[in-house]
Short mmCIF file of C-alpha atoms in Angstrom, two decimals:
data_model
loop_
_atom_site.label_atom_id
_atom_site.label_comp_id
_atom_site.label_asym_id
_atom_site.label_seq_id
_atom_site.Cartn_x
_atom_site.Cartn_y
_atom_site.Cartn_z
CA UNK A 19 -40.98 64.73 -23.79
CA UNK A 20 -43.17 63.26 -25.96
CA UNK A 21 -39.96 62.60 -28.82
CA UNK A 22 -37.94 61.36 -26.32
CA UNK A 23 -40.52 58.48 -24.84
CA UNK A 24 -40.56 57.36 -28.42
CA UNK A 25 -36.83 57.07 -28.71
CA UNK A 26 -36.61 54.99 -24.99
CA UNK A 27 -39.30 52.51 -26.50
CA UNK A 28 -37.62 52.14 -29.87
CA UNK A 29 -34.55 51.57 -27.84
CA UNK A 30 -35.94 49.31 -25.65
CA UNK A 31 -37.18 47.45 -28.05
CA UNK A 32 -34.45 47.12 -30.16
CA UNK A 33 -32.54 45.97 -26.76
CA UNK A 34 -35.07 43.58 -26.43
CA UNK A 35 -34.89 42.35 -29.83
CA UNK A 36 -30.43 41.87 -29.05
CA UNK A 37 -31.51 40.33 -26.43
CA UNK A 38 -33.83 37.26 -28.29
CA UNK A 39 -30.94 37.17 -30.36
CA UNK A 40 -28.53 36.69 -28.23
CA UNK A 41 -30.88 33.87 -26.48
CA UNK A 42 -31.22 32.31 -29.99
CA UNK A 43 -27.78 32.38 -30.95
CA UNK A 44 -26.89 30.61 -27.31
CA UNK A 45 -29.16 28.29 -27.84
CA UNK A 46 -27.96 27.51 -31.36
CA UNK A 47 -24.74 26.96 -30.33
CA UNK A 48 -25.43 25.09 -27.11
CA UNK A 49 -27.12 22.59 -30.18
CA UNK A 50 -24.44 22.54 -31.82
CA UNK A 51 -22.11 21.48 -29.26
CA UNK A 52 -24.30 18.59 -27.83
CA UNK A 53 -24.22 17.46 -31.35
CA UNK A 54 -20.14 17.82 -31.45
CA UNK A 55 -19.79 15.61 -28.06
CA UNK A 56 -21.08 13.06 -29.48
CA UNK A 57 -19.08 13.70 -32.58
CA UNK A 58 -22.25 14.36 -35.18
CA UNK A 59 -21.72 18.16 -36.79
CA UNK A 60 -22.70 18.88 -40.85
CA UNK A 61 -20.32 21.11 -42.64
CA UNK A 62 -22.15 24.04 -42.28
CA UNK A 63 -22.30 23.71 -38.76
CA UNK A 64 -18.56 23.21 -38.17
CA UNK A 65 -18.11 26.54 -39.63
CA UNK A 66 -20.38 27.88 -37.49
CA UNK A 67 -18.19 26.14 -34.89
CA UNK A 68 -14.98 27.22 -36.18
CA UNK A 69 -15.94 30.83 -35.34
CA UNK A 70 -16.64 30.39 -32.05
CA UNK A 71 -13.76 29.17 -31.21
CA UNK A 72 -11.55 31.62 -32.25
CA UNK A 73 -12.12 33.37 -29.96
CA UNK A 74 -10.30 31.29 -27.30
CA UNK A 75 -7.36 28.92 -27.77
CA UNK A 76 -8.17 25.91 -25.24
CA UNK A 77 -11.56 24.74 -25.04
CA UNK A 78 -12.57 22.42 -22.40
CA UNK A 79 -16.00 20.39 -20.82
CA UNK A 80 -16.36 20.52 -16.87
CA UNK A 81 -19.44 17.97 -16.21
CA UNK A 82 -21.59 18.53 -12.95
CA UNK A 83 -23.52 15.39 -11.17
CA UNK A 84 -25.88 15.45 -7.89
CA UNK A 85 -28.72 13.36 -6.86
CA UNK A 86 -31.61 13.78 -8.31
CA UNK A 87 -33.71 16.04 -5.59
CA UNK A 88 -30.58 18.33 -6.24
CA UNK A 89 -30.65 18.25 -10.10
CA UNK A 90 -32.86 21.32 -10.61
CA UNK A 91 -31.47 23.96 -7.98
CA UNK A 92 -27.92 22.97 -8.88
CA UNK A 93 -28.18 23.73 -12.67
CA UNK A 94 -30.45 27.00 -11.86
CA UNK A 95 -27.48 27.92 -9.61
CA UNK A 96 -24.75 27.17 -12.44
CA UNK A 97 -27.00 28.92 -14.67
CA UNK A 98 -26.98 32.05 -12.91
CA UNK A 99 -23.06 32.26 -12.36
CA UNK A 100 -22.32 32.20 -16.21
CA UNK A 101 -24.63 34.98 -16.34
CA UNK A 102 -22.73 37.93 -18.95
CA UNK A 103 -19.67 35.39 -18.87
CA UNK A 104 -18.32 34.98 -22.50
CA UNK A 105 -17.06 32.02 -24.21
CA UNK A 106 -19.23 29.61 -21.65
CA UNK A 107 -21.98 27.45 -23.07
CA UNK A 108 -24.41 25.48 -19.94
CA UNK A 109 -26.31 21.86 -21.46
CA UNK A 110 -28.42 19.24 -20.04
CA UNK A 111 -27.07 15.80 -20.70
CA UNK A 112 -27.54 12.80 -19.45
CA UNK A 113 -29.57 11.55 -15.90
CA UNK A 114 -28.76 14.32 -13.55
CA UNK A 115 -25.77 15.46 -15.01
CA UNK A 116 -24.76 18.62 -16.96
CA UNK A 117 -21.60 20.25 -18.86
CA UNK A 118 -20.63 23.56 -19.16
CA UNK A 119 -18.26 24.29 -22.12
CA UNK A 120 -15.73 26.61 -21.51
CA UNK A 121 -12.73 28.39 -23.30
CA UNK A 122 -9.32 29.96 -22.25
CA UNK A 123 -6.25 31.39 -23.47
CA UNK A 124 -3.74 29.79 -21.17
CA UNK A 125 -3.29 26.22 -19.50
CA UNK A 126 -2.38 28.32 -16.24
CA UNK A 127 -5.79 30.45 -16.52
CA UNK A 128 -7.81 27.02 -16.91
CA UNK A 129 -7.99 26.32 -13.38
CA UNK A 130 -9.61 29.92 -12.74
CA UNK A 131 -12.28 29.61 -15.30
CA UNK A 132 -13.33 26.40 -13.43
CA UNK A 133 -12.91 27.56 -9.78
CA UNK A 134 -15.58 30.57 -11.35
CA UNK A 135 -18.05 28.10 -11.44
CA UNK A 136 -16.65 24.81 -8.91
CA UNK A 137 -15.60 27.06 -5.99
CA UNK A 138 -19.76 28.62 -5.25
CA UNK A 139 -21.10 25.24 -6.01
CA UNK A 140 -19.07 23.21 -3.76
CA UNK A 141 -19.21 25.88 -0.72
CA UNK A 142 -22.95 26.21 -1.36
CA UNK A 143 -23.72 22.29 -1.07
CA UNK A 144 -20.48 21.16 1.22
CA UNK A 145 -22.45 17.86 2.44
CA UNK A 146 -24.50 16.81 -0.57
CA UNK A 147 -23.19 14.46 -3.17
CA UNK A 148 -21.70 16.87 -5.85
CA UNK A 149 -19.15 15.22 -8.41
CA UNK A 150 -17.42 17.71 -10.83
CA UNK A 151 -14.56 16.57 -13.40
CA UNK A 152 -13.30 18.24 -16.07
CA UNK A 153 -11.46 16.62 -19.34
CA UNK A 154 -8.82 17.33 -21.35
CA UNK A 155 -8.41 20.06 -23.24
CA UNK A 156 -8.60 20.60 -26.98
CA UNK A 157 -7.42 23.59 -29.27
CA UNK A 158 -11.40 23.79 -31.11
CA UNK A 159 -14.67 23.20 -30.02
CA UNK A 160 -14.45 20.77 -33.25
CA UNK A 161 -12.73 18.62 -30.78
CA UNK A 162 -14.74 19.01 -27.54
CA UNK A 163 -15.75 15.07 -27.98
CA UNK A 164 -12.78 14.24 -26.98
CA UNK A 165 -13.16 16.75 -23.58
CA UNK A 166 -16.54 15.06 -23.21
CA UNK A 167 -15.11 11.15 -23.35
CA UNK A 168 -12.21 12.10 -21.05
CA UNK A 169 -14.52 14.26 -18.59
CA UNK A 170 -16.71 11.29 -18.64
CA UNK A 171 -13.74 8.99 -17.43
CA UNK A 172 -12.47 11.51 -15.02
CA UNK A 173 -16.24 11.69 -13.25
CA UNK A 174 -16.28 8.39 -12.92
CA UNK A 175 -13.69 8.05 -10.42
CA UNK A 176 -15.84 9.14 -7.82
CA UNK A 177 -17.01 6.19 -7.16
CA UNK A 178 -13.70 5.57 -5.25
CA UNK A 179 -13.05 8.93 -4.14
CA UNK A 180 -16.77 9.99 -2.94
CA UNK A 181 -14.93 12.27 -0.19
CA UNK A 182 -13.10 14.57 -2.97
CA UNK A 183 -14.05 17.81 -2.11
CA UNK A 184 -12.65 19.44 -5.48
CA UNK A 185 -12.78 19.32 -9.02
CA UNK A 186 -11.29 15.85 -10.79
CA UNK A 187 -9.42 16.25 -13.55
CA UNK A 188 -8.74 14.04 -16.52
CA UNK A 189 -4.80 15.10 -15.97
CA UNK A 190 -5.30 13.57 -12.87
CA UNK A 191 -6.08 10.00 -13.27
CA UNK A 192 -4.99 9.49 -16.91
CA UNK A 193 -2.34 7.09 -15.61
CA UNK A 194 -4.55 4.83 -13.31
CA UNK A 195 -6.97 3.20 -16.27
CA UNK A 196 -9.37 1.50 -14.92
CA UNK A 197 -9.64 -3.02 -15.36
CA UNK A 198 -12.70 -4.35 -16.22
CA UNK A 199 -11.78 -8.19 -15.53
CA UNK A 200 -12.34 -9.47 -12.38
CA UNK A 201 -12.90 -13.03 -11.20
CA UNK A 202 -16.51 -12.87 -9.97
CA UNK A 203 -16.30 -17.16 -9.18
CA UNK A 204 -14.17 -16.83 -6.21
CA UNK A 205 -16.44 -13.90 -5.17
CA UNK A 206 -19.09 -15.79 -5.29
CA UNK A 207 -17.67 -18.58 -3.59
CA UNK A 208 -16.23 -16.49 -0.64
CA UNK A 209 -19.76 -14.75 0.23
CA UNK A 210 -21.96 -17.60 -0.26
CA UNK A 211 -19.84 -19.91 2.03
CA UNK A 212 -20.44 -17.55 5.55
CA UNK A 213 -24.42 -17.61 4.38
CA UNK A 214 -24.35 -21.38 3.91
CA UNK A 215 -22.45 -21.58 7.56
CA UNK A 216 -24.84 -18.82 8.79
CA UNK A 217 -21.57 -16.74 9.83
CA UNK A 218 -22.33 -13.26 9.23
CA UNK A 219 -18.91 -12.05 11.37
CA UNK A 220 -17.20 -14.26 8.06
CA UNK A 221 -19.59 -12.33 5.61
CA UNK A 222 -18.50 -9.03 6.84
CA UNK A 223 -15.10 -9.86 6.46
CA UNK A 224 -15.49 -11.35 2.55
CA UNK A 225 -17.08 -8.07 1.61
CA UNK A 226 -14.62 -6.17 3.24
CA UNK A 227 -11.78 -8.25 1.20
CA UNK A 228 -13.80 -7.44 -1.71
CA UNK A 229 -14.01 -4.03 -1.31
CA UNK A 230 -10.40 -3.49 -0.87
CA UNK A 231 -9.89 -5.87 -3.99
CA UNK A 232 -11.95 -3.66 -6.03
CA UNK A 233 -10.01 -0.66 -5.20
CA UNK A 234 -6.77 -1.92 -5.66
CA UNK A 235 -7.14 -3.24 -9.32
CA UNK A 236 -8.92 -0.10 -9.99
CA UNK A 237 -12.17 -1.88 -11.60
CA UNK A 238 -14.01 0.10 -13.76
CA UNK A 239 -17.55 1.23 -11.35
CA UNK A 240 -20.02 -0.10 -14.42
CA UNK A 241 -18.73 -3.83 -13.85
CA UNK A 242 -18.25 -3.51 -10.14
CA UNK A 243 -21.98 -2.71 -9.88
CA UNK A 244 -23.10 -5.52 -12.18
CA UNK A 245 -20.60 -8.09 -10.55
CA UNK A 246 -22.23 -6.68 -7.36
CA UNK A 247 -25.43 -6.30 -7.91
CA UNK A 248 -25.13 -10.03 -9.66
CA UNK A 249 -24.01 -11.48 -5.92
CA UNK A 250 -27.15 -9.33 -4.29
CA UNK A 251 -29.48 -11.86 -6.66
CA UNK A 252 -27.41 -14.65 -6.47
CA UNK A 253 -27.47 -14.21 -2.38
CA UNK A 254 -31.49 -13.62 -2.56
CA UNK A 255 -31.98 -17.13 -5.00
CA UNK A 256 -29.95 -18.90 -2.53
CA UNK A 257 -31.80 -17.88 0.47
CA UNK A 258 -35.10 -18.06 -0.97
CA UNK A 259 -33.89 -21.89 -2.47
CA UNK A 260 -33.13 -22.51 1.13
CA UNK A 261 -36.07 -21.16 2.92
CA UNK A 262 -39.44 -20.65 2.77
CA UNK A 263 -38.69 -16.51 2.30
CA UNK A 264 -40.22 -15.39 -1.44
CA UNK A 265 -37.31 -14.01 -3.43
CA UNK A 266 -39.54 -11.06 -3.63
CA UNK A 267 -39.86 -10.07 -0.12
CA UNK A 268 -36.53 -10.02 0.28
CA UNK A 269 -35.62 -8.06 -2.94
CA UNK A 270 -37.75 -5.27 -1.91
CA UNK A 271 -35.89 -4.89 1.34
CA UNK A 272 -33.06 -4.56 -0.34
CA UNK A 273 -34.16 -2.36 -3.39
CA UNK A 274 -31.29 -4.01 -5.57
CA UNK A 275 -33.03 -1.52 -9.12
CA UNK A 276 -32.07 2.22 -6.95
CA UNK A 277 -28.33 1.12 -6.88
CA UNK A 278 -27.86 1.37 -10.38
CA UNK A 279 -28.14 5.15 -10.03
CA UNK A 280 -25.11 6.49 -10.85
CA UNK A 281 -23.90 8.22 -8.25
CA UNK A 282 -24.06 5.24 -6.03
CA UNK A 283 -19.99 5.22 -4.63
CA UNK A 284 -18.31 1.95 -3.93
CA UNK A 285 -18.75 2.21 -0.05
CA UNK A 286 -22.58 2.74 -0.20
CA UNK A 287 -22.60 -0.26 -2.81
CA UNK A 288 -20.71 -2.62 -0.20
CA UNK A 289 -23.15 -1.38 2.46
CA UNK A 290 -26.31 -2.31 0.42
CA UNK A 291 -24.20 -6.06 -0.33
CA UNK A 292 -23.24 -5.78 3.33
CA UNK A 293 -26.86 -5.57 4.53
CA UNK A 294 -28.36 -8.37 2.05
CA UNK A 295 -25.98 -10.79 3.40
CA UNK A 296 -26.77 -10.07 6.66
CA UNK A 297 -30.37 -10.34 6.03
CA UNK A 298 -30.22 -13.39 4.03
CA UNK A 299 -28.26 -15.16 7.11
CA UNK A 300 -30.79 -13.65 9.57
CA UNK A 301 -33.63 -14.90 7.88
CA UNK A 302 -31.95 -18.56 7.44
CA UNK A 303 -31.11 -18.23 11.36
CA UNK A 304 -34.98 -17.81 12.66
CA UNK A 305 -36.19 -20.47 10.21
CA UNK A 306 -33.37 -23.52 11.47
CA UNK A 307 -34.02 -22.09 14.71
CA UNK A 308 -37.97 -22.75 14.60
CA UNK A 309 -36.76 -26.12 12.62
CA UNK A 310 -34.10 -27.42 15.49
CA UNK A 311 -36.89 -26.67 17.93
CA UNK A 312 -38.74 -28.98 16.31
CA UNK A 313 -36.39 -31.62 15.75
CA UNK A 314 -34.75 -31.69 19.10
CA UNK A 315 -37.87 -32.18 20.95
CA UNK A 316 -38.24 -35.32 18.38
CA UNK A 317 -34.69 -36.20 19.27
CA UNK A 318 -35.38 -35.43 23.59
CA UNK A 319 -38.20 -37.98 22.82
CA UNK A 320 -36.12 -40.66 21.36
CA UNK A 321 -33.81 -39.97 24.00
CA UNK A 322 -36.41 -40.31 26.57
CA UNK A 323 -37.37 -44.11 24.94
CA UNK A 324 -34.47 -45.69 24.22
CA UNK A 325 -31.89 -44.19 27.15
CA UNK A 326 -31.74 -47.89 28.70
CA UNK A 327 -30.17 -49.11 25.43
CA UNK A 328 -26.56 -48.84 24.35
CA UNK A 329 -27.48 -44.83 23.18
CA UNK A 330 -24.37 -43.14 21.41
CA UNK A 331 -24.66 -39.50 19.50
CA UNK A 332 -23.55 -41.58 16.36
CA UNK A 333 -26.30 -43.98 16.72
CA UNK A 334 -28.80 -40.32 17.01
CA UNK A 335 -26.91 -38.78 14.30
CA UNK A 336 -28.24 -42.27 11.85
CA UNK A 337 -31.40 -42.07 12.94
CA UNK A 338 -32.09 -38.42 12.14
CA UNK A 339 -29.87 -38.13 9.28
CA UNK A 340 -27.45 -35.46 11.24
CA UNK A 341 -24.26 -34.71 11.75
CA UNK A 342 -23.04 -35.97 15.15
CA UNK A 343 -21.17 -32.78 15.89
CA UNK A 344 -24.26 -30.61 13.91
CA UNK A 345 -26.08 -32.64 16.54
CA UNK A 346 -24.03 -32.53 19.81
CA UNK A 347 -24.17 -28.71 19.47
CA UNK A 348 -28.07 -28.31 18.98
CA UNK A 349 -28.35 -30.57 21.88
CA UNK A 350 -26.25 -28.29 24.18
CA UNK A 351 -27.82 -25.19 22.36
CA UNK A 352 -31.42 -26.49 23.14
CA UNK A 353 -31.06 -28.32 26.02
CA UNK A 354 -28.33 -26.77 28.16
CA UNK A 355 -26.35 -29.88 28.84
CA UNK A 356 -24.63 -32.09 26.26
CA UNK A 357 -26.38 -35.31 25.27
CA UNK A 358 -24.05 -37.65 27.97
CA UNK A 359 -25.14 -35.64 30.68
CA UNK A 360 -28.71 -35.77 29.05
CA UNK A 361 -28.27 -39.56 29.14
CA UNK A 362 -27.07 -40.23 32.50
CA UNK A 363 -29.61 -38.31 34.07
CA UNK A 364 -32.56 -39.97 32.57
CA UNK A 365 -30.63 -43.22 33.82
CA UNK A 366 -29.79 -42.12 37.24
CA UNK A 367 -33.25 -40.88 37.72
CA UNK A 368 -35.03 -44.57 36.61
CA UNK A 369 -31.96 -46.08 38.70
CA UNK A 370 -33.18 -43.80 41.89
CA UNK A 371 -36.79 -45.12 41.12
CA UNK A 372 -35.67 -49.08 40.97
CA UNK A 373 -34.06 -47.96 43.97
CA UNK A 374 -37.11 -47.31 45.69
CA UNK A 375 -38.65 -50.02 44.98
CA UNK A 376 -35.96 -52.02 46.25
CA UNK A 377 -37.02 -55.37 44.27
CA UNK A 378 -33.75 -55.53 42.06
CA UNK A 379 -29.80 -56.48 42.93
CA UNK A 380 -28.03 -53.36 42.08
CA UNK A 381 -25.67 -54.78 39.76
CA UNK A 382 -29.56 -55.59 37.89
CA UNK A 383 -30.80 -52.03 38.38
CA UNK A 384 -27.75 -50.82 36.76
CA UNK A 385 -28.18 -53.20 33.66
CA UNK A 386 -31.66 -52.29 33.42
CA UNK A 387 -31.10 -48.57 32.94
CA UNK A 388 -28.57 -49.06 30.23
CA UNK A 389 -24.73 -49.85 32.17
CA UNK A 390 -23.25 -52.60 30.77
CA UNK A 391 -20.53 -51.54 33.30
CA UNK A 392 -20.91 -51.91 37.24
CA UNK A 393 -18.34 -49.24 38.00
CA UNK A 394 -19.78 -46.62 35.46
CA UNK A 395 -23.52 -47.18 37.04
CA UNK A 396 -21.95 -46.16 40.29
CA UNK A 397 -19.74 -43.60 39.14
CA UNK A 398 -22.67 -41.96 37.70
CA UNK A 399 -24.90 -42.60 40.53
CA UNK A 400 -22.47 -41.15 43.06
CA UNK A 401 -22.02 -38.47 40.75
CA UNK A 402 -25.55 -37.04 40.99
CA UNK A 403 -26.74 -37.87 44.00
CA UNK A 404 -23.62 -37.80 46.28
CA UNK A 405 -23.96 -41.40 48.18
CA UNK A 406 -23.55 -44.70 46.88
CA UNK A 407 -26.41 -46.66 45.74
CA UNK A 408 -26.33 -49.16 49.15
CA UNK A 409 -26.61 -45.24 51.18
CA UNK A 410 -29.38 -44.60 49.02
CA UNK A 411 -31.22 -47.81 50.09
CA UNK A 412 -30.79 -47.18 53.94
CA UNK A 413 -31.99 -43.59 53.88
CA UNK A 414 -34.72 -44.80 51.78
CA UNK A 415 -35.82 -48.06 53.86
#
């Protein structure tokens, strides 16, 4: 008994001892191939390299992206499925992404290597943000930098395609390269018109148009963000230049720095430019709003003075430096009746008071209140009040 205890723990430890190796050996080569996708291997090392991969004839990089909060139970969960699987290699890379290099035999078996490792992730996390794209494959892991660059490319077409429930492949969208000119002045021009004009309904639309432009000449996600994320400041100057709103108040409502996370798609990116419009127009509506109050009870009091003199919108317009249609509209916004009807009741109303007094001709009375024409006064007069002005007298007398 005593023998054979000794023999388990020499065993065990020499399985223990395989076993370090083993973890040394992975993690050598897991090295080794973070140096190769980024093309940087010494001769030694490429031998090293060279061995490995004959052991399969296709050798391929599947990269694996998720939000952040997902990052670490993701990779443990990747981990754990290439678990006594040969010929697989896991690495960290960059912001919450990671690769798994792979080999095969056969272009038809590549598929099934993936779905080993796609297929559980994807049914374990079926409503969380999970990109996977693989890249082309190569013949040596000498040439998995080429995998990476083209695995790269292929994960970056989720930012079109954010509902793709399956793995992207570089085969896939080889032939759709992406643009990366687009003409950001007419952009510019056609969302900062609807904020000058305070027309959000004409915002929505621009963005929309934008959106659809995007997609259709296929422009690369890096410059869609910056040309985006350019218009978010460029909408936030404007409104602040136009208001009394600090550009910084607004810019942390909008929290422009999170959407250059990666994984940001091109519909949540129009949503965020979406919203900042919308917030920027909202902003400039409340502060003309408490700014026309203001000004139309300036104009009401003009109105109020002078209504017995030759009074026209475009003489109102001069005097406060306003459009006459601007003008006209705040009037009826404000006051609920356009500024003739505003006129002609102050008139009839210091007509009905003359009236009264009956110490004026009528043709005088209607003179005095601002009629250079007879028949207008009693237009006007009958108008309102439903009688002629000589009625008026004798149910007043």
């Amino acid at each position: 008994a005593e023998e054979l205890l000794e023999i388990y723990q020499e065993l065990e430890q020499e399985a223990q001892k395989r076993s370090l190796n083993q973890i040394a050996s992975l993690e050598e080569a897991v090295s080794l191939l973070k140096g190769m996708l980024h093309e940087k291997a010494e001769q030694s090392n490429q031998e090293i390299l060279n061995r490995l991969s004959e052991g399969k004839s296709h050798w391929n990089i599947c990269l694996i992206q998720t939000e952040p909060v997902l990052y670490t139970d993701i990779r443990e969960q990747a981990s754990a499925l290439l678990t006594d699987k040969d010929s697989m290699f896991l690495m960290d890379l960059e912001s919450h992404c990671f690769g798994i290099v792979y080999g095969y035999n056969s272009l038809s078996t590549e598929g099934a290597v993936i779905d080993q490792i796609a297929t559980p992730l994807l049914n374990e996390h079926p409503k969380q943000v999970l990109c996977i794209a693989a890249g082309a494959g190569v013949g040596s892991l000498l040439q998995i930098g080429d995998s990476y660059r083209t695995a790269k490319e292929a994960l970056m077409y989720y930012f079109y395609y954010p509902e793709n429930a399956a793995v992207l492949t570089y085969q896939e969208i080889k032939d759709s390269p992406f643009s990366y000119h687009y003409d950001q002045i007419q952009l510019m021009d056609d969302l900062i018109r609807p904020i000058n004009t305070l027309d959000s309904a004409d915002f929505n639309q621009a963005v929309n148009s934008a959106a659809r432009s995007f997609r259709e000449q296929r422009i690369a996600p890096e410059v869609v963000k910056k040309i985006v994320i350019h218009m978010m400041y460029k909408i936030i100057e404007f409104t602040s230049e136009a208001s009394e709103v600090h550009e910084s108040s607004l810019s942390n409502q909008i929290r422009i720095p999170a959407m250059l996370d990666s994984m940001i798609t091109l519909t949540d990116l129009m949503r965020n430019l979406l919203f900042c419009g919308e917030a920027s127009i909202d902003i400039l509506l409340k502060e003309q709003n408490l700014k026309s109050q203001g000004i139309v009870q300036e104009i009401n009091n003009y109105i109020e003075e002078h209504f017995r003199e030759c009074l026209t919108i475009k003489r109102l317009s001069e005097v406060f430096f306003l459009h006459p249609v601007y003008l006209g509209q705040l009037l009826i916004k404000k006051n609920g009746i356009n500024f003739n009807e505003q006129l002609h009741n102050l008139r009839i109303k210091e007509a009905v008071h003359l009236l009264q007094q009956n110490k004026l001709k009528n043709s005088e009375i209607a003179e005095k209140v601002g009629y250079g024409n007879y028949s207008q006064f009693l237009k006007q007069f009958e108008k309102k009040l439903h009688m002629s002005p000589n009625e008026f007298k004798n149910t007043n007398t």
